[in-house]
Coordinates of C-alpha atoms in Angstrom, one line a residue:
Chain A
M1 CA 197.5 -177.5 77.0
R2 CA 194.2 -178.3 77.9
Q3 CA 191.9 -175.5 78.9
A4 CA 191.5 -175.6 82.8
R5 CA 194.9 -175.7 83.7
A6 CA 195.9 -172.6 80.7
D7 CA 193.6 -170.6 82.8
E8 CA 195.0 -171.7 85.8
Y9 CA 198.5 -170.9 84.7
A10 CA 197.4 -167.6 83.5
E11 CA 196.0 -167.1 87.0
F12 CA 199.0 -168.2 88.2
A13 CA 201.5 -166.4 86.3
A14 CA 199.2 -162.8 86.9
A15 CA 199.6 -163.6 90.7
R16 CA 202.9 -164.2 90.6
A17 CA 204.7 -161.8 87.9
G18 CA 205.4 -158.9 90.4
H19 CA 207.0 -161.2 93.0
L20 CA 209.4 -162.6 89.7
Y21 CA 210.1 -159.9 88.7
R22 CA 211.1 -157.5 91.7
S23 CA 213.3 -161.0 93.2
A24 CA 214.5 -161.4 89.9
C25 CA 215.5 -157.0 90.2
L26 CA 217.8 -158.1 92.6
L27 CA 219.5 -161.3 91.3
T28 CA 220.4 -158.4 88.5
A29 CA 221.5 -155.9 91.0
G30 CA 218.4 -153.5 89.2
D31 CA 218.8 -154.6 86.0
T32 CA 215.4 -154.4 84.7
H33 CA 215.7 -155.2 81.3
L34 CA 217.8 -157.9 82.2
A35 CA 215.2 -158.8 84.7
E36 CA 212.1 -158.2 82.1
D37 CA 213.9 -161.1 80.3
L38 CA 215.1 -163.3 83.3
V39 CA 211.2 -163.3 84.6
Q40 CA 209.6 -163.9 80.9
E41 CA 211.8 -167.3 80.1
T42 CA 210.4 -167.7 83.6
L43 CA 207.4 -167.8 83.2
G44 CA 207.7 -169.9 79.4
R45 CA 209.5 -172.5 81.6
L46 CA 206.9 -173.1 83.8
Y47 CA 204.2 -172.8 80.7
V48 CA 206.2 -175.9 79.5
R49 CA 206.2 -177.6 82.4
W50 CA 203.1 -176.0 84.4
G51 CA 201.3 -179.7 83.8
R52 CA 203.4 -181.1 86.9
V53 CA 204.1 -177.5 88.0
S54 CA 201.2 -177.4 88.9
R55 CA 200.8 -180.8 91.5
V56 CA 204.4 -180.0 93.3
G57 CA 203.4 -178.2 96.7
N58 CA 204.5 -174.8 96.6
P59 CA 204.7 -173.9 92.9
A60 CA 205.2 -169.9 93.9
G61 CA 208.4 -171.7 95.3
Y62 CA 209.5 -173.5 92.4
A63 CA 209.1 -170.8 90.2
Q64 CA 211.1 -168.9 92.4
T65 CA 213.4 -171.2 92.0
V66 CA 213.5 -171.7 88.2
L67 CA 214.4 -167.8 87.6
A68 CA 217.5 -168.4 90.6
R69 CA 218.6 -171.0 88.4
T70 CA 217.7 -169.0 84.4
F71 CA 219.6 -166.4 86.0
L72 CA 222.2 -168.3 87.1
A73 CA 222.5 -170.0 83.5
H74 CA 222.5 -166.6 81.9
Q75 CA 225.1 -165.7 84.4
R76 CA 227.5 -168.7 83.1
R77 CA 226.9 -168.0 79.5
R78 CA 228.0 -164.5 79.5
S79 CA 231.5 -165.5 81.2
S80 CA 233.3 -168.6 81.9
S81 CA 234.1 -168.0 84.9
E82 CA 231.5 -166.2 88.1
R83 CA 233.1 -162.6 89.0
A84 CA 231.6 -159.6 90.0
T85 CA 230.6 -157.5 87.6
D86 CA 232.6 -154.6 87.7
V87 CA 230.3 -152.1 85.7
L88 CA 226.6 -151.4 87.2
P89 CA 224.5 -152.3 85.8
D90 CA 222.0 -150.6 82.8
R91 CA 219.3 -149.6 85.6
A92 CA 216.3 -148.5 84.1
H93 CA 215.7 -145.5 86.1
D94 CA 211.7 -146.6 86.6
G95 CA 211.1 -143.1 88.9
T96 CA 210.2 -145.5 91.8
G97 CA 212.0 -143.3 93.8
D98 CA 215.6 -144.1 93.6
T99 CA 217.0 -143.2 96.5
P100 CA 220.5 -143.0 97.1
L101 CA 220.7 -146.3 99.5
R102 CA 218.4 -147.5 97.1
L103 CA 221.3 -147.6 94.3
T104 CA 224.5 -147.7 97.1
L105 CA 222.3 -151.0 98.2
L106 CA 222.3 -152.9 94.2
E107 CA 225.2 -151.8 93.4
A108 CA 227.1 -153.5 97.1
L109 CA 224.6 -156.2 95.8
S110 CA 225.8 -156.1 92.4
R111 CA 230.2 -156.4 93.4
L112 CA 228.6 -159.7 94.6
P113 CA 229.6 -162.9 92.5
A114 CA 225.9 -164.0 90.3
K115 CA 225.8 -167.0 93.2
D116 CA 226.7 -165.4 96.4
R117 CA 223.7 -163.3 94.9
A118 CA 221.6 -165.8 93.9
V119 CA 222.2 -167.2 98.0
V120 CA 221.4 -163.7 99.1
V121 CA 218.8 -163.1 97.6
L122 CA 217.5 -166.5 99.0
R123 CA 218.3 -166.4 102.1
Y124 CA 216.9 -162.7 102.5
W125 CA 215.1 -161.6 100.0
E126 CA 213.0 -165.4 99.6
D127 CA 213.5 -166.3 103.9
R128 CA 214.6 -170.4 102.2
S129 CA 217.1 -171.6 105.3
I130 CA 220.1 -172.5 104.3
E131 CA 219.1 -176.4 103.3
E132 CA 216.1 -174.8 101.1
T133 CA 218.8 -172.5 99.2
A134 CA 221.5 -175.7 99.1
D135 CA 218.6 -178.1 97.0
A136 CA 217.8 -175.2 95.1
L137 CA 220.6 -173.7 93.7
H138 CA 222.0 -177.7 93.1
V139 CA 225.0 -176.9 95.6
S140 CA 225.9 -178.5 99.3
S141 CA 224.5 -176.4 102.7
A142 CA 227.7 -175.9 103.3
A143 CA 228.7 -173.8 100.1
V144 CA 225.6 -171.9 101.0
R145 CA 227.6 -171.0 103.8
T146 CA 230.1 -169.8 102.8
R147 CA 228.9 -168.6 100.2
C148 CA 226.5 -166.9 102.4
V149 CA 229.3 -165.4 104.9
R150 CA 231.4 -164.4 101.9
A151 CA 228.6 -162.6 101.3
L152 CA 227.4 -161.0 104.1
G153 CA 231.2 -159.7 105.1
R154 CA 231.4 -158.1 102.0
L155 CA 228.1 -156.0 102.2
R156 CA 229.4 -155.9 105.2
G157 CA 232.0 -154.1 104.8
L158 CA 230.3 -151.9 101.4
L159 CA 227.5 -150.9 103.2
G160 CA 228.1 -150.4 106.8
E161 CA 226.2 -148.2 108.9
E162 CA 224.4 -146.9 105.8
L163 CA 223.1 -150.2 105.2
G164 CA 220.9 -149.7 109.4
E165 CA 219.3 -146.2 108.2
Y166 CA 217.8 -147.5 105.0
A167 CA 216.1 -150.9 106.2
R168 CA 214.9 -149.0 108.8
P169 CA 210.8 -148.5 107.9
Chain B
M1 CA 228.1 -176.5 113.6
P2 CA 227.8 -173.2 114.2
D3 CA 224.2 -172.3 111.6
V4 CA 222.1 -170.6 113.2
E5 CA 218.9 -170.3 110.8
Q6 CA 217.3 -167.1 112.4
H7 CA 219.1 -164.1 111.2
S8 CA 220.4 -163.5 115.0
D9 CA 223.3 -160.8 113.2
P10 CA 221.5 -156.8 113.2
F11 CA 223.4 -157.3 109.5
E12 CA 220.7 -159.9 108.5
E13 CA 217.6 -158.5 109.4
Q14 CA 218.9 -154.8 108.5
L15 CA 219.9 -156.7 104.8
S16 CA 216.7 -158.5 105.3
A17 CA 214.5 -155.0 104.8
G18 CA 216.5 -153.4 102.6
L19 CA 216.1 -156.2 100.1
R20 CA 212.2 -155.9 101.5
R21 CA 212.7 -152.0 100.9
A22 CA 214.8 -152.3 97.9
G23 CA 212.8 -154.8 96.2
A24 CA 208.9 -153.2 97.0
G25 CA 210.5 -150.1 94.3
F26 CA 210.7 -151.8 91.5
D27 CA 207.5 -152.3 89.5
A28 CA 206.8 -154.1 86.1
D29 CA 203.6 -154.3 83.5
R30 CA 202.5 -157.3 84.6
A31 CA 200.0 -158.3 82.2
A32 CA 203.1 -157.6 79.5
L33 CA 205.5 -159.8 81.4
V34 CA 202.5 -162.8 81.7
A35 CA 201.8 -162.8 77.7
A36 CA 204.9 -162.8 77.2
G37 CA 206.0 -165.6 78.7
A38 CA 203.7 -167.4 77.4
V39 CA 204.6 -166.4 74.3
R40 CA 207.6 -167.6 75.6
G41 CA 206.8 -170.3 77.0
R42 CA 204.3 -171.4 73.4
R43 CA 208.4 -170.4 71.7
R44 CA 209.3 -173.5 73.9
L45 CA 206.6 -175.8 73.0
L46 CA 207.4 -175.1 69.4
R47 CA 211.5 -176.3 69.7
R48 CA 209.7 -180.3 70.2
R49 CA 211.2 -179.9 73.6
A50 CA 207.7 -179.3 75.1
A51 CA 206.8 -183.0 75.8
V52 CA 209.9 -184.4 76.6
V53 CA 212.4 -182.7 79.4
S54 CA 214.3 -184.4 81.6
G55 CA 214.4 -187.8 84.1
A56 CA 211.6 -187.1 87.4
A57 CA 211.5 -183.6 86.1
S58 CA 209.1 -185.1 83.0
L59 CA 206.3 -184.3 81.9
T60 CA 203.8 -185.6 79.9
L61 CA 201.5 -182.7 78.6
V62 CA 198.3 -184.1 77.7
G63 CA 197.2 -185.0 74.9
L64 CA 195.8 -182.8 72.0
G65 CA 194.2 -185.5 69.7
G66 CA 193.1 -184.7 66.3
A67 CA 195.6 -186.1 64.0
L68 CA 197.0 -184.7 60.7
L69 CA 195.9 -188.2 57.9
L70 CA 199.5 -188.0 56.4
P71 CA 201.5 -190.8 55.1
G72 CA 203.2 -192.7 57.8
G73 CA 206.8 -193.4 57.9
G74 CA 209.7 -191.6 58.3
G75 CA 212.8 -191.3 56.6
K76 CA 216.0 -189.7 57.1
A77 CA 216.0 -187.2 55.1
P78 CA 217.8 -184.2 55.7
R79 CA 216.8 -181.6 57.7
E80 CA 215.9 -177.9 56.7
D81 CA 214.7 -175.5 58.4
T82 CA 211.4 -174.7 57.7
S83 CA 209.5 -171.6 58.9
V84 CA 206.5 -172.2 61.0
G85 CA 203.3 -170.7 59.6
T86 CA 200.7 -170.3 61.3
S87 CA 198.9 -173.5 59.6
G88 CA 202.7 -175.0 61.1
R89 CA 203.6 -176.5 57.2
S90 CA 205.8 -175.8 54.8
A91 CA 206.1 -175.8 51.1
T92 CA 209.7 -176.2 51.4
A93 CA 210.6 -179.9 50.8
A94 CA 210.1 -180.9 54.5
P95 CA 210.6 -185.1 55.9
P96 CA 207.7 -186.4 55.5
A97 CA 205.6 -186.5 58.4
V98 CA 204.4 -189.0 60.7
S99 CA 201.5 -188.7 61.4
G100 CA 199.6 -189.4 65.0
D101 CA 197.6 -192.2 63.9
A102 CA 200.9 -193.5 62.2
L103 CA 202.1 -193.2 66.0
I104 CA 199.3 -195.4 67.4
R105 CA 199.5 -198.0 65.5
A106 CA 203.1 -198.1 66.2
L107 CA 202.6 -198.1 70.0
E108 CA 200.6 -201.4 69.3
K109 CA 202.6 -202.6 67.6
L110 CA 205.3 -202.8 70.2
L111 CA 203.1 -203.6 72.9
P112 CA 203.1 -207.3 73.9
A113 CA 199.5 -208.9 73.5
G114 CA 196.8 -206.9 75.2
K115 CA 194.2 -204.3 74.3
L116 CA 195.1 -200.5 73.2
S117 CA 192.3 -198.3 73.7
K118 CA 191.9 -194.3 73.9
T119 CA 194.1 -193.2 72.2
E120 CA 195.3 -189.9 71.5
A121 CA 198.3 -189.3 69.5
R122 CA 200.2 -186.3 67.3
G123 CA 202.1 -186.2 64.6
T124 CA 205.1 -185.1 64.4
D125 CA 204.3 -181.5 62.1
E126 CA 201.6 -181.0 65.3
K127 CA 202.9 -178.6 67.7
P128 CA 203.9 -179.2 70.8
G129 CA 205.8 -182.5 69.9
P130 CA 204.4 -185.7 68.2
Y131 CA 203.0 -187.7 71.4
V132 CA 201.1 -191.1 72.3
S133 CA 199.2 -191.7 74.8
G134 CA 196.5 -194.5 75.2
V135 CA 195.6 -197.3 78.3
Y136 CA 196.7 -201.0 78.1
D137 CA 195.4 -204.1 79.0
D138 CA 196.9 -207.2 79.4
G139 CA 194.2 -208.6 80.9
K140 CA 195.7 -207.8 84.1
G141 CA 194.1 -204.2 84.7
A142 CA 194.1 -201.1 82.9
A143 CA 197.0 -198.7 82.7
A144 CA 198.4 -195.6 81.4
I145 CA 201.1 -195.6 78.8
S146 CA 202.5 -192.8 76.4
V147 CA 205.5 -191.6 74.2
S148 CA 206.8 -188.0 73.5
L149 CA 208.8 -187.6 71.0
G150 CA 211.6 -184.5 70.9
R151 CA 215.3 -183.2 70.1
V152 CA 218.0 -182.6 72.7
Q153 CA 221.7 -181.1 71.1
P154 CA 224.1 -184.1 70.9
G155 CA 226.2 -185.0 73.9
S156 CA 224.6 -180.9 75.6
D157 CA 224.3 -181.5 79.8
E158 CA 220.2 -181.4 79.0
A159 CA 221.4 -184.6 77.0
R160 CA 223.5 -186.7 79.8
Q161 CA 221.1 -185.4 83.2
T162 CA 217.9 -186.1 81.2
T163 CA 219.7 -190.4 80.7
R164 CA 220.9 -189.9 84.3
C165 CA 219.2 -191.1 87.5
P166 CA 218.6 -189.0 89.5
G167 CA 220.4 -188.6 94.0
K168 CA 217.5 -190.5 95.1
V169 CA 218.2 -188.5 98.1
F170 CA 216.1 -186.1 96.6
V171 CA 213.7 -188.1 94.5
H172 CA 211.9 -190.4 95.5
Y173 CA 211.8 -194.3 93.1
D174 CA 212.1 -197.9 93.7
A175 CA 214.7 -198.7 90.9
C176 CA 216.0 -196.4 88.4
G177 CA 219.6 -197.6 86.2
T178 CA 220.9 -196.0 83.2
T179 CA 222.4 -198.6 80.2
R180 CA 224.3 -197.7 77.2
L181 CA 223.1 -199.8 74.2
P182 CA 225.0 -201.2 71.0
D183 CA 224.6 -198.6 69.2
G184 CA 225.0 -195.9 71.7
S185 CA 221.9 -194.8 72.5
V186 CA 221.8 -194.0 76.1
V187 CA 218.7 -194.9 78.1
M188 CA 217.2 -194.4 81.8
V189 CA 215.1 -197.0 83.0
M190 CA 213.3 -195.7 86.7
Q191 CA 210.5 -197.0 88.7
G192 CA 209.3 -194.1 90.8
Y193 CA 205.8 -193.0 91.4
E194 CA 203.4 -189.6 89.9
Y195 CA 203.5 -188.3 92.7
P196 CA 207.5 -187.0 94.2
D197 CA 204.7 -187.4 97.9
R198 CA 203.7 -190.4 97.6
R199 CA 200.0 -189.4 98.7
V200 CA 198.8 -191.7 96.0
D201 CA 200.8 -194.6 95.7
T202 CA 199.8 -194.7 91.9
K203 CA 203.5 -195.7 90.1
L204 CA 204.5 -194.4 87.5
W205 CA 207.7 -196.2 85.5
S206 CA 209.8 -194.0 82.6
A207 CA 212.1 -194.5 80.3
E208 CA 214.4 -191.8 78.7
L209 CA 216.1 -192.4 75.7
V210 CA 219.1 -189.8 74.1
T211 CA 220.6 -191.4 70.5
P212 CA 224.2 -190.2 69.5
E213 CA 222.0 -187.5 67.4
G214 CA 220.7 -186.0 70.0
Q215 CA 216.8 -188.4 69.3
H216 CA 214.9 -188.6 72.5
V217 CA 212.8 -191.1 73.6
G218 CA 210.4 -191.0 76.3
V219 CA 208.2 -193.6 77.5
M220 CA 206.2 -193.7 80.4
E221 CA 203.4 -196.7 82.2
W222 CA 201.7 -196.0 85.1
N223 CA 199.5 -198.6 87.2
A224 CA 196.3 -197.2 86.8
A225 CA 194.6 -196.0 84.5
A226 CA 195.2 -192.2 83.9
E227 CA 198.2 -190.4 85.4
K228 CA 195.9 -189.5 88.2
D229 CA 192.7 -189.1 90.0
A230 CA 192.4 -193.2 89.0
P231 CA 191.9 -195.5 91.3
V232 CA 194.9 -198.0 90.5
T233 CA 194.5 -201.0 89.2
R234 CA 197.8 -203.3 89.6
P235 CA 200.7 -203.6 91.4
E236 CA 202.3 -202.4 89.0
P237 CA 202.7 -201.0 85.5
P238 CA 202.4 -204.1 83.5
L239 CA 205.6 -203.5 81.0
S240 CA 208.8 -204.8 83.1
P241 CA 211.8 -202.4 82.7
A242 CA 213.6 -204.4 80.4
R243 CA 211.1 -204.5 78.2
L244 CA 210.1 -200.7 78.7
R245 CA 213.4 -199.9 77.9
R246 CA 212.8 -201.5 74.0
L247 CA 209.8 -200.1 73.4
A248 CA 212.0 -196.8 74.2
A249 CA 214.2 -198.2 71.8
A250 CA 212.7 -198.7 68.7
H251 CA 213.8 -197.3 65.2
V252 CA 210.8 -195.9 64.3
W253 CA 210.6 -193.9 67.2
R254 CA 213.8 -192.4 66.1
D255 CA 212.7 -192.3 62.5
A256 CA 210.0 -190.0 63.3
V257 CA 211.6 -187.8 65.2
D258 CA 214.5 -187.1 61.9
A259 CA 210.5 -186.4 61.0
M260 CA 210.2 -183.1 62.8
P261 CA 210.8 -180.4 61.5
E262 CA 213.4 -178.3 63.3
D263 CA 213.0 -175.0 65.2
P264 CA 214.4 -172.3 63.4
G265 CA 214.2 -170.3 66.1
R266 CA 216.7 -172.8 68.0
P267 CA 219.3 -171.8 69.4
T268 CA 222.5 -173.7 67.7
G269 CA 224.6 -175.7 69.8
E270 CA 224.1 -173.7 73.3
P271 CA 227.2 -173.5 75.0
T272 CA 227.0 -176.2 77.8
P273 CA 229.1 -174.7 80.9
T274 CA 231.7 -176.8 82.0
A275 CA 234.5 -175.7 84.5
T276 CA 237.4 -173.8 83.0
R277 CA 240.3 -176.0 84.3
P278 CA 240.2 -179.6 85.0
A279 CA 238.5 -181.1 88.2
V280 CA 237.9 -184.7 89.2
A281 CA 234.0 -186.0 89.6
V282 CA 233.0 -186.0 93.4
A283 CA 231.6 -189.0 93.8
P284 CA 233.9 -191.9 92.5
T285 CA 237.0 -189.9 93.9
L286 CA 235.2 -190.0 97.7
E287 CA 234.1 -193.7 96.0
S288 CA 238.0 -195.1 95.9
L289 CA 239.2 -192.7 99.5
L290 CA 236.4 -195.5 101.3
P291 CA 238.2 -197.8 103.1
K292 CA 238.4 -200.4 101.1
G293 CA 235.1 -203.2 101.0
R294 CA 234.1 -202.1 104.2
F295 CA 231.4 -200.4 102.0
T296 CA 228.9 -200.7 100.6
V297 CA 227.2 -197.9 98.6
S298 CA 223.3 -197.6 97.7
E299 CA 223.6 -193.8 96.0
S300 CA 226.0 -192.1 94.2
S301 CA 225.2 -188.6 92.5
G302 CA 227.3 -189.3 89.8
D303 CA 230.3 -187.4 88.0
D304 CA 229.1 -184.1 88.6
T305 CA 232.4 -181.9 90.0
G306 CA 232.4 -179.2 93.0
F307 CA 229.5 -180.8 95.1
G308 CA 228.9 -184.9 94.8
Y309 CA 227.1 -187.7 97.4
L310 CA 227.4 -190.6 98.7
V311 CA 225.3 -192.9 99.9
V312 CA 227.2 -195.4 102.1
D313 CA 226.6 -197.7 104.9
D314 CA 228.6 -200.7 106.8
G315 CA 226.1 -202.6 107.5
K316 CA 225.1 -200.8 110.6
G317 CA 222.9 -198.4 108.4
R318 CA 223.1 -196.2 105.9
C319 CA 225.4 -192.6 105.8
L320 CA 224.7 -189.9 103.5
V321 CA 228.8 -188.3 103.0
Q322 CA 229.0 -184.8 100.6
V323 CA 231.8 -183.7 99.2
N324 CA 232.4 -180.0 98.4
V325 CA 235.6 -179.4 96.2
Q326 CA 235.4 -175.2 96.2
E327 CA 238.9 -173.3 94.6
G328 CA 239.3 -169.3 95.8
M329 CA 238.3 -169.8 99.2
S330 CA 241.3 -168.1 101.5
D331 CA 239.3 -164.3 101.6
V332 CA 236.6 -166.6 104.3
A333 CA 239.1 -168.5 105.5
G334 CA 238.3 -166.5 108.9
E335 CA 235.4 -167.2 109.4
L336 CA 235.7 -171.2 108.4
F337 CA 238.1 -172.0 110.6
G338 CA 237.3 -170.0 114.3
S339 CA 239.9 -171.2 116.9
G340 CA 239.6 -174.3 117.8
S341 CA 240.7 -175.1 114.5
E342 CA 244.0 -176.8 113.6
T343 CA 246.8 -175.2 111.5
L344 CA 249.2 -178.1 110.1
P345 CA 252.6 -178.4 108.6
D346 CA 252.4 -176.1 105.2
G347 CA 249.4 -174.3 106.0
T348 CA 246.6 -176.0 105.9
R349 CA 243.5 -175.1 108.2
V350 CA 241.4 -178.3 109.6
A351 CA 238.6 -177.6 111.5
V352 CA 236.1 -180.1 113.3
H353 CA 232.4 -179.7 113.7
Q354 CA 229.9 -182.6 115.2
G355 CA 227.3 -181.4 116.6
P356 CA 222.9 -182.8 115.8
S357 CA 221.7 -181.8 111.9
E358 CA 220.5 -179.4 110.7
K359 CA 217.4 -179.9 109.2
G360 CA 217.8 -183.8 110.0
G361 CA 215.3 -186.1 111.6
S362 CA 215.5 -187.2 115.2
G363 CA 218.0 -188.1 115.8
A364 CA 220.5 -187.2 112.7
V365 CA 223.9 -185.9 113.6
M366 CA 226.0 -184.0 111.3
W367 CA 230.2 -184.5 111.3
T368 CA 231.9 -182.0 109.3
V369 CA 235.7 -182.2 108.8
D370 CA 236.8 -179.3 107.0
T371 CA 240.4 -178.4 104.9
L372 CA 241.4 -175.3 103.7
R373 CA 245.1 -175.2 102.1
S374 CA 247.2 -172.3 101.6
D375 CA 246.0 -171.2 98.3
G376 CA 242.6 -171.3 99.2
R377 CA 241.7 -174.9 98.0
R378 CA 239.2 -175.8 100.6
V379 CA 237.7 -179.4 100.6
V380 CA 234.6 -180.1 103.5
I381 CA 233.2 -183.3 104.0
S382 CA 230.0 -183.9 105.6
E383 CA 228.6 -187.2 107.1
L384 CA 225.2 -188.1 108.3
N385 CA 223.5 -190.5 111.2
S386 CA 220.7 -191.0 108.0
G387 CA 220.9 -191.5 104.4
A388 CA 218.9 -188.2 103.5
P389 CA 219.1 -185.1 104.8
H390 CA 215.4 -185.7 106.3
D391 CA 215.2 -188.4 107.6
A392 CA 215.1 -190.3 110.8
A393 CA 219.1 -191.3 112.2
T394 CA 220.5 -195.1 111.6
R395 CA 222.1 -195.3 113.9
T396 CA 223.7 -192.9 116.6
T397 CA 226.9 -192.2 114.8
P398 CA 227.7 -191.8 111.3
A399 CA 230.1 -194.9 109.7
L400 CA 233.4 -193.3 109.0
T401 CA 235.1 -191.8 112.1
I402 CA 236.4 -188.4 112.1
A403 CA 240.0 -189.3 111.5
R404 CA 238.8 -191.2 108.2
L405 CA 236.8 -188.1 106.4
R406 CA 239.5 -186.1 107.6
T407 CA 242.3 -188.6 106.0
I408 CA 239.5 -188.4 103.5
A409 CA 239.7 -184.1 102.8
L410 CA 243.0 -184.0 102.8
S411 CA 243.7 -186.6 100.2
P412 CA 246.1 -185.2 96.7
K413 CA 243.2 -187.1 94.6
W414 CA 241.1 -184.1 94.9
W415 CA 243.8 -182.6 93.4
P416 CA 245.1 -183.9 89.5

């Protein structure tokens, strides 16, 4: 990598690592070890492609897309069929205010199939449109819509009123 | 369509807020993450896949130059593990390396009469992988050209995707085609653009070749003397698609790939995600269900399962038709099939939606027929009166009637 590009990459990575990590923690439903792994992998992939990535309109958005795909690729490798994790993930306690409700939210996320979770994170954490989410995950808008409906239904059932209390500022 | 982009449901608002709060609670040692990410990036490059990423998403790592002066000429010596030491060379029996200079000479020989200048190259034992580039002028204008070499796992998704033309719906190009050569190699030639949004009309034509052994050759040429930030010098890049294909197929490149040391850290045979049950290739099935002889198909998503699309034209304007084939969808039946839906005697539910396209250009509408069998198998087909999601309408209504969409969605061909 040329020096100028290398510098540009380093600057980008430093600026985005925090957000990528937070996204990864939500994707993994609080498995911080896996989240770190996914962020490193994502940054590694961006490093390799930086010449191109830096020229796309929105490298930050692209990085999030790579993260989501990396996460799904990881999940696919783990199990051949899509299945919600039945056991709580290996969650590192980082002492940053693990309120019971936060844990409840993460636990609810962990009960969603990986793809549904990716849709929820892109739609409601990244604020992407259905179309953008579909593009990022290589699925149709119809599939995103379906997954969204399904995931919201499950989360509503799991969280109910609790979420309202937690989300209140 | 019951699509509302804004989160009108209070629960969705709460979920967004909840995720923001939950997400904010996670913090990591960012410097460590960045450092580890860069290490992985370098390791990926070491895996010699760097300069060879598939098709439209490919990149060129601009040359690092500094070719080592090692004897040229690869060979078919067995690929033994080479311990990648600090020098990148190993004392163990590695196949003889092909130098950067040898690669430059190879390119020079393969090009038609003209002048090749400003050459840069890496040999097969140099990081991040063999590469040769230069500026070629056949007398009609200087043009940048580059060849990158690497390996892909034979038969892997990566290998397939490398040589599969990307959906034109999503990547801009003028032409793209994939050819299988007599030796079993597959080569894709794409006539595209340097900038996907075409803010500058620099053309980028490329050939991506993968042999049955997993040797990967990528050739790119531009109609400008540099990949970017250089004026267009000629209407088109110098090598025709056929010439480009031949250049990529030259055996000298494969010999060079064979001379690359195998990366000891490279995972062997990464499992490729494939469907667990037999599933139909969506686009070909959709094509087979179109009324015979009335439509021309200009684009297709290929053999993907689960989701596919075609761009069809009955002579009155292009239409994007997308299909999803899913299983285990019974749990959302209530939400997908409201009071306006129909239930067939066998329990299959059918819903029809007609409305403006979600992201459509002016005048674009989307017609959808959604079907769900009682066992949870779902086929949903959507059609636009435009050739791509963001394009303006090409006609007032889509080409296939609702009745036809319904017949297609209910076809037993989706479930062999």
